[in-house]
Every structure is written in structure tokens, then in C-alpha cells.
Short mmCIF file of C-alpha atoms in Angstrom, two decimals:
data_model
loop_
_atom_site.label_atom_id
_atom_site.label_comp_id
_atom_site.label_asym_id
_atom_site.label_seq_id
_atom_site.Cartn_x
_atom_site.Cartn_y
_atom_site.Cartn_z
CA MET A 1 -3.19 -5.40 18.63
CA LYS A 2 -2.67 -6.64 15.26
CA LYS A 3 -4.75 -5.15 13.12
CA VAL A 4 -7.61 -7.34 11.48
CA LEU A 5 -8.28 -6.40 7.46
CA GLY A 6 -9.37 -8.91 4.21
CA ILE A 7 -9.55 -8.88 1.60
CA ALA A 8 -13.27 -9.40 1.28
CA MET A 9 -13.46 -6.62 4.27
CA THR A 10 -16.46 -4.34 4.29
CA LEU A 11 -16.58 -0.74 6.45
CA ALA A 12 -19.89 -0.07 8.25
CA ALA A 13 -19.07 3.95 7.99
CA LEU A 14 -23.36 5.27 8.24
CA LEU A 15 -24.05 8.75 7.29
CA ALA A 16 -26.88 9.27 7.60
CA VAL A 17 -30.52 8.20 8.49
CA LEU A 18 -33.26 9.29 6.48
CA SER A 19 -35.68 8.96 8.69
CA GLY A 20 -39.43 9.19 6.36
CA CYS A 21 -37.95 9.53 3.68
CA GLN A 22 -38.34 7.94 0.12
CA LEU A 23 -35.57 8.01 -1.76
CA ALA A 24 -36.67 10.98 -4.10
CA SER A 25 -35.18 10.57 -8.03
CA GLU A 26 -34.90 9.76 -11.55
CA SER A 27 -34.96 5.96 -10.07
CA ALA A 28 -38.48 6.01 -8.73
CA ASP A 29 -39.83 7.88 -11.13
CA ASN A 30 -38.84 7.19 -14.49
CA GLY A 31 -36.89 3.10 -12.57
CA ARG A 32 -34.21 4.57 -13.83
CA ASP A 33 -31.10 3.19 -11.58
CA TRP A 34 -28.46 4.34 -8.73
CA LEU A 35 -25.09 4.56 -9.62
CA ILE A 36 -23.39 4.17 -6.12
CA GLY A 37 -19.45 3.40 -6.86
CA VAL A 38 -17.05 1.44 -9.08
CA TYR A 39 -15.49 -1.98 -9.03
CA LEU A 40 -12.07 -1.96 -10.34
CA THR A 41 -10.68 -5.18 -11.71
CA PRO A 42 -7.88 -6.07 -13.54
CA GLU A 43 -9.91 -7.67 -16.67
CA PRO A 44 -11.97 -6.30 -19.03
CA ILE A 45 -16.14 -7.51 -17.41
CA LYS A 46 -18.40 -8.40 -21.05
CA GLU A 47 -21.62 -7.36 -20.53
CA GLN A 48 -23.56 -6.18 -17.34
CA VAL A 49 -22.74 -8.36 -14.22
CA TYR A 50 -25.74 -8.73 -11.07
CA GLY A 51 -24.46 -9.23 -7.89
CA GLU A 52 -25.18 -11.12 -4.39
CA LYS A 53 -25.34 -8.52 -1.43
CA ILE A 54 -23.95 -11.36 2.01
CA VAL A 55 -25.11 -10.75 5.27
CA LEU A 56 -21.62 -11.21 6.80
CA GLU A 57 -21.17 -12.84 10.89
CA ASP A 58 -20.48 -9.51 13.26
CA GLY A 59 -24.33 -8.46 11.35
CA ASP A 60 -22.03 -6.27 8.79
CA TRP A 61 -22.25 -6.84 4.26
CA GLU A 62 -21.19 -6.86 1.31
CA TYR A 63 -22.19 -6.85 -2.66
CA THR A 64 -19.70 -9.76 -4.56
CA PHE A 65 -19.81 -10.52 -7.96
CA PRO A 66 -19.52 -14.12 -8.49
CA GLY A 67 -16.05 -15.27 -10.75
CA ILE A 68 -15.22 -11.64 -10.93
CA GLU A 69 -12.07 -10.60 -8.77
CA GLY A 70 -11.70 -7.02 -8.10
CA ILE A 71 -12.15 -4.01 -5.59
CA PRO A 72 -14.72 -2.76 -4.16
CA PHE A 73 -16.29 0.89 -3.74
CA CYS A 74 -19.83 2.10 -3.63
CA TYR A 75 -21.84 3.86 -1.08
CA ALA A 76 -25.33 2.26 -1.16
CA PRO A 77 -28.52 3.01 0.02
CA GLN A 78 -29.72 -0.13 2.99
CA PRO A 79 -33.58 1.05 3.85
CA HIS A 80 -35.05 1.61 7.13
CA GLU A 81 -38.00 -0.34 7.72
CA ASN A 82 -40.08 2.51 8.25
CA GLY A 83 -39.20 3.45 4.74
CA GLY A 84 -36.72 5.43 4.97
CA TYR A 85 -32.49 5.40 3.81
CA SER A 86 -28.82 4.90 5.05
CA TRP A 87 -25.53 5.18 3.48
CA VAL A 88 -23.37 3.08 3.78
CA CYS A 89 -20.36 2.11 2.71
CA ASN A 90 -19.15 -1.52 0.99
CA GLN A 91 -14.98 -1.27 0.35
CA THR A 92 -12.22 -3.71 0.81
CA ALA A 93 -9.24 -2.76 2.98
CA GLY A 94 -7.96 -2.15 -0.70
CA VAL A 95 -9.54 1.40 -0.89
CA GLN A 96 -7.07 2.64 1.62
CA GLY A 97 -9.63 5.90 2.41
CA SER A 98 -12.39 7.11 1.81
CA HIS A 99 -14.41 10.51 1.66
CA ALA A 100 -18.50 11.31 0.48
CA THR A 101 -20.50 14.33 -0.15
CA MET A 102 -24.10 14.78 0.46
CA ARG A 103 -27.02 16.85 -0.86
CA ASP A 104 -30.40 16.86 0.45
CA GLY A 105 -30.16 13.15 1.72
CA ILE A 106 -28.50 12.05 -1.37
CA VAL A 107 -24.79 10.74 -2.15
CA THR A 108 -23.16 12.84 -4.41
CA ASP A 109 -19.65 12.51 -4.90
CA LEU A 110 -17.57 9.49 -3.41
CA GLU A 111 -14.60 9.36 -3.90
CA GLY A 112 -11.84 6.75 -3.02
CA TYR A 113 -7.56 6.59 -2.63
CA PHE A 114 -5.68 3.52 -3.95
CA TYR A 115 -2.27 2.11 -4.53
CA LEU A 116 -0.59 0.13 -7.06
CA THR A 117 2.20 -1.76 -7.50
CA THR A 118 4.20 0.15 -9.88
CA GLU A 119 5.57 -3.25 -10.89
CA GLN A 120 3.51 -4.52 -13.49
CA GLU A 121 4.09 -2.25 -16.60
CA GLU A 122 1.38 -1.49 -18.30
CA HIS A 123 -1.29 -2.90 -16.55
CA ILE A 124 -4.85 -1.87 -17.37
CA TRP A 125 -7.12 -1.00 -14.24
CA TYR A 126 -10.98 -1.01 -15.54
CA LEU A 127 -13.47 1.15 -13.03
CA ASN A 128 -16.71 -0.26 -13.35
CA PRO A 129 -19.61 1.27 -12.91
CA MET A 130 -21.70 -0.24 -9.83
CA TYR A 131 -25.51 0.76 -9.42
CA TRP A 132 -28.53 0.29 -7.86
CA GLN A 133 -31.81 -0.05 -8.16
CA PRO A 134 -34.61 0.30 -6.17
CA ASP A 135 -34.92 -3.47 -5.12
CA GLU A 136 -31.44 -4.07 -3.40
CA ALA A 137 -29.97 -5.85 -6.53
CA VAL A 138 -26.50 -4.16 -7.95
CA TYR A 139 -25.44 -4.85 -11.46
CA LEU A 140 -21.88 -3.46 -13.24
CA LYS A 141 -22.15 -1.85 -16.35
CA PRO A 142 -18.84 -2.43 -18.75
CA ASP A 143 -16.08 0.08 -18.50
CA GLN A 144 -15.63 1.97 -21.98
CA ASP A 145 -13.15 3.93 -20.51
CA PRO A 146 -10.44 1.37 -19.37
CA PHE A 147 -6.50 3.11 -17.46
CA CYS A 148 -3.29 2.38 -17.25
CA GLY A 149 -2.58 1.59 -13.95
CA SER A 150 1.70 2.26 -14.14
CA VAL A 151 2.02 4.74 -12.56
CA MET A 152 5.09 5.98 -11.57
CA ASP A 153 6.89 5.87 -7.86
CA GLY A 154 4.20 8.51 -6.39
CA GLY A 155 2.93 9.50 -8.55
CA SER A 156 -0.87 9.66 -9.16
CA VAL A 157 -4.34 9.90 -11.19
CA GLY A 158 -7.02 10.39 -10.41
CA ILE A 159 -9.77 9.00 -12.66
CA GLU A 160 -13.82 10.47 -12.45
CA LYS A 161 -17.27 8.44 -13.99
CA SER A 162 -20.88 11.66 -13.56
CA GLU A 163 -23.45 11.20 -14.87
CA SER A 164 -26.80 13.17 -13.83
CA PHE A 165 -29.93 12.93 -12.05
CA THR A 166 -32.94 14.56 -10.82
CA TYR A 167 -35.18 14.63 -8.33
CA GLU A 168 -38.41 16.13 -6.49
CA ILE A 169 -37.92 17.85 -3.36
CA GLY A 170 -41.31 19.88 -2.32
CA GLY A 171 -42.81 19.34 -5.90
CA ASN A 172 -39.90 20.79 -6.73
CA ALA A 173 -37.58 19.36 -9.70
CA GLN A 174 -33.76 19.33 -8.93
CA THR A 175 -30.83 18.28 -11.13
CA ARG A 176 -27.56 16.93 -9.64
CA THR A 177 -24.10 15.33 -10.50
CA LYS A 178 -23.08 12.46 -8.93
CA SER A 179 -19.19 11.67 -9.21
CA VAL A 180 -17.44 8.98 -8.24
CA VAL A 181 -13.49 9.44 -8.55
CA CYS A 182 -10.57 7.08 -7.83
CA ASN A 183 -7.63 9.49 -6.94
CA VAL A 184 -5.00 6.40 -8.00
CA THR A 185 -1.07 6.63 -6.70
CA GLY A 186 1.81 4.20 -7.81
CA MET A 187 3.49 2.66 -4.90
CA ASN A 188 7.11 0.72 -4.88
CA PRO A 189 7.14 -2.95 -3.31
CA VAL A 190 9.20 -2.73 -0.71
CA GLU A 191 12.73 -5.45 -1.48
CA LYS A 192 13.90 -5.60 2.16
CA ILE A 193 13.34 -4.45 5.90
CA VAL A 194 16.12 -3.63 8.10
CA VAL A 195 15.51 -4.49 11.74
CA VAL A 196 18.25 -3.26 14.43
CA GLU A 197 18.18 -3.65 17.47
CA LEU A 198 19.64 -1.42 20.68
CA ASP A 199 19.69 -1.68 23.98
CA GLN A 200 18.95 1.39 26.30
CA ASP A 201 22.64 3.01 25.30
CA TYR A 202 21.79 2.83 21.71
CA GLN A 203 24.41 -0.05 21.79
CA LEU A 204 24.61 -2.21 18.79
CA ILE A 205 22.34 -6.13 20.33
CA GLU A 206 21.34 -7.96 16.36
CA LYS A 207 20.84 -6.52 12.74
CA THR A 208 18.03 -8.33 10.42
CA GLU A 209 17.44 -8.36 6.89
CA LEU A 210 13.92 -9.16 6.44
CA ASP A 211 13.30 -10.55 2.44
CA GLY A 212 10.45 -8.03 0.48
CA ASP A 213 8.62 -10.90 -0.74
CA ASP A 214 8.17 -13.15 2.10
CA LEU A 215 7.69 -10.67 5.05
CA PRO A 216 7.14 -12.18 8.60
CA GLU A 217 3.47 -11.76 9.89
CA THR A 218 5.32 -12.09 13.42
CA PHE A 219 9.03 -10.99 15.00
CA ALA A 220 10.87 -11.82 18.08
CA ILE A 221 13.50 -9.52 19.23
CA HIS A 222 15.30 -9.65 22.28
CA ARG A 223 14.14 -8.82 25.61
CA ASN A 224 17.31 -6.16 26.55
CA THR A 225 15.96 -3.83 23.05
CA ASN A 226 15.28 -1.00 23.88
CA TYR A 227 15.29 0.92 20.28
CA LEU A 228 13.66 -0.40 17.56
CA LEU A 229 15.06 1.50 14.34
CA THR A 230 13.09 -0.40 10.66
CA GLU A 231 14.42 0.48 7.33
CA HIS A 232 12.26 -0.08 4.62
CA HIS A 233 13.90 0.23 1.40
CA TYR A 234 12.11 0.55 -1.96
CA SER A 235 13.87 0.66 -5.31
CA HIS A 236 15.56 3.73 -6.26
CA VAL A 237 17.34 4.24 -4.00
CA HIS A 238 14.93 4.87 -1.48
CA VAL A 239 14.40 4.49 2.80
CA ASP A 240 12.03 4.91 4.54
CA ARG A 241 13.76 5.47 8.61
CA GLU A 242 11.76 5.39 11.32
CA ILE A 243 12.54 4.48 15.35
CA LEU A 244 9.79 2.78 18.19
CA TRP A 245 10.99 2.25 22.18
CA LEU A 246 10.30 -0.33 24.00
CA ASP A 247 10.31 -0.74 27.44
CA PRO A 248 11.49 -4.69 28.44
CA ARG A 249 9.10 -5.10 31.32
CA LYS A 250 5.97 -4.19 29.48
CA PRO A 251 4.22 -6.70 27.29
CA LEU A 252 4.66 -6.03 22.87
CA ASP A 253 0.32 -5.45 23.55
CA GLY A 254 -0.39 -3.52 19.98
CA GLU A 255 3.29 -2.72 18.80
CA GLY A 256 4.50 -3.86 15.78
CA ILE A 257 6.53 -3.04 11.97
CA ASP A 258 3.49 -1.14 9.54
CA VAL A 259 4.02 -2.28 5.13
CA GLN A 260 1.79 -2.84 2.77
CA ARG A 261 1.74 -6.08 0.69
CA VAL A 262 1.03 -6.92 -2.49
CA GLN A 263 -1.54 -8.71 -3.42
CA GLU A 264 -2.43 -11.27 -6.26
CA LEU A 265 -4.45 -8.26 -8.52
CA GLY A 266 -1.46 -5.50 -8.19
CA TYR A 267 -2.89 -3.66 -4.71
CA PHE A 268 -1.81 -2.55 -1.59
CA LEU A 269 -3.27 -3.76 1.63
CA PRO A 270 -1.26 -1.67 4.78
CA ASP A 271 -0.42 -4.52 7.65
CA VAL A 272 1.49 -5.30 10.48
CA ILE A 273 4.12 -7.64 11.34
CA GLU A 274 3.32 -7.83 15.17
CA LEU A 275 6.48 -7.72 17.63
CA GLN A 276 7.35 -10.35 19.87
CA TRP A 277 9.73 -10.79 22.87
CA LYS A 278 11.94 -14.35 22.64
#
């Protein structure tokens, strides 16, 4: 089955249900808003911008900021009818992995992983802090400390946004520091993929080169192919090789060639080139 990925995909990762618990923090006591994540943009935003919460057909939801292209990454509290909350992850496929830490029923540490192309020299990225208000409104603040996204191939850098907040539990004030860490890794786009088809005796059937700038959605292979060797060629003479064993008597359900497609904004989305029999 082909992976279904979209720029506006929402990952509904339910962390906890705080049944009957009220959100206890400076947000509730003093009107201070919650830092819930970041919104990565290749262009700066000039002022505070409010977003919209859109409920999708499958029941999931996402935050959007009209007119602003970027990569959202946040864990936001979602209220229940009984007054409790769930913490739910809202991110696009541009975030390839994340985890969060909860203390006293509150998400305090959030970490995500991003892969950016190394082709855009001196490309600047802005990690605009995302805030949640008690009335469920969400807004962005302009990033005051942008970073250069031209990380060397395989190199990584971690960028953190953090702030302290105070809340009450059992009448006692508690102070916590909430942090959002973005781990950014630079990657070179694949220049070409060489696909080698072999029969059961390891004899060559066909060898095909796929252009890295124009990778297909599907790829048809011969019916007598038992072994599929793929070579992902990158710059700096780097090559990744994989071997896939196939049974010509069976359908190719779920089989494919894993790829990373570069998006216009300069980040990668994982995808699969679906295999088909000729």
C-alpha cells in the first residue's frame, strides 16, 4: 500500500486525557498564553499572526495561517466536554519524528526532527513561536533569532525556544520551563536512482536510471524479476544500496522504493515509488 503523505497532513498522536482537570498555569491565572510549538517559515513574518483551526473530513484537525507557507509543529491542548484536556500533536509530514515529555499533565518538552536540503546556500529559516490562548485561539510571534538552514550533508543543529511558566497544584505554585527543540539535519537530494532487475539465477534482466529531479510515482518491473537492486546516488560520490527480494507469483502489494522528495520550501517529504508488474 502506497504511503499517503501530504503537506497538510495532521498526525493525531493522543498523549493523555486529563479527565476533570483544569488547565492550571499562568494562562489560567494571569492571562498568559501557552507556548505550544513553532511554525518554520523560509520568510520572516512582520507581526503577530492569528491562525485558524480546520477540522478535516476524517475528524483530524490542523492549524493554518492564511498566506504564510511553512511547517507547523506543536502539541496543543484540546478541550473535552467534561472540562478536561487532551494534548494532541499537530504537524506536517515535514516533521519526520517527534516526542514530548509531560509533567503534572502538561507538555513541557517538545522535540521534532526536520530534514532540509543543502542545495539552498545561506537559506534562512525562521522558527516562529506558536501560542495557544484559553479561548483556543492560536497565533504566531515573529522569530527574533533565525538560523541558517544550509547545514552540511549529514550535519545537524539543534535550535531551542523556551520560556518559564508557573501553575498551581494542590495550592502550591510550581515553576516549569517549557522548551521546543528543533533538530535540523542537512541532506543532499538524490541525483539519480539506478534500478537493477535480476532473475532467480542473478542474471541481469534490465537496468534503469531514474532522474532525481523527476522521480516517478510508480515503476513497472518484469514478471520474472526475483531481485531488485536499487542504488541511490548522491553528490560527493555517496551511494546507498538496497536489495529487495520479490516473488513473481504474488502481487506487489505494499512493495516500493523509498525516496525523499524535495519540496518547494526546501525540506524533504518521505515517499514511496510504487512497484508494479509489467
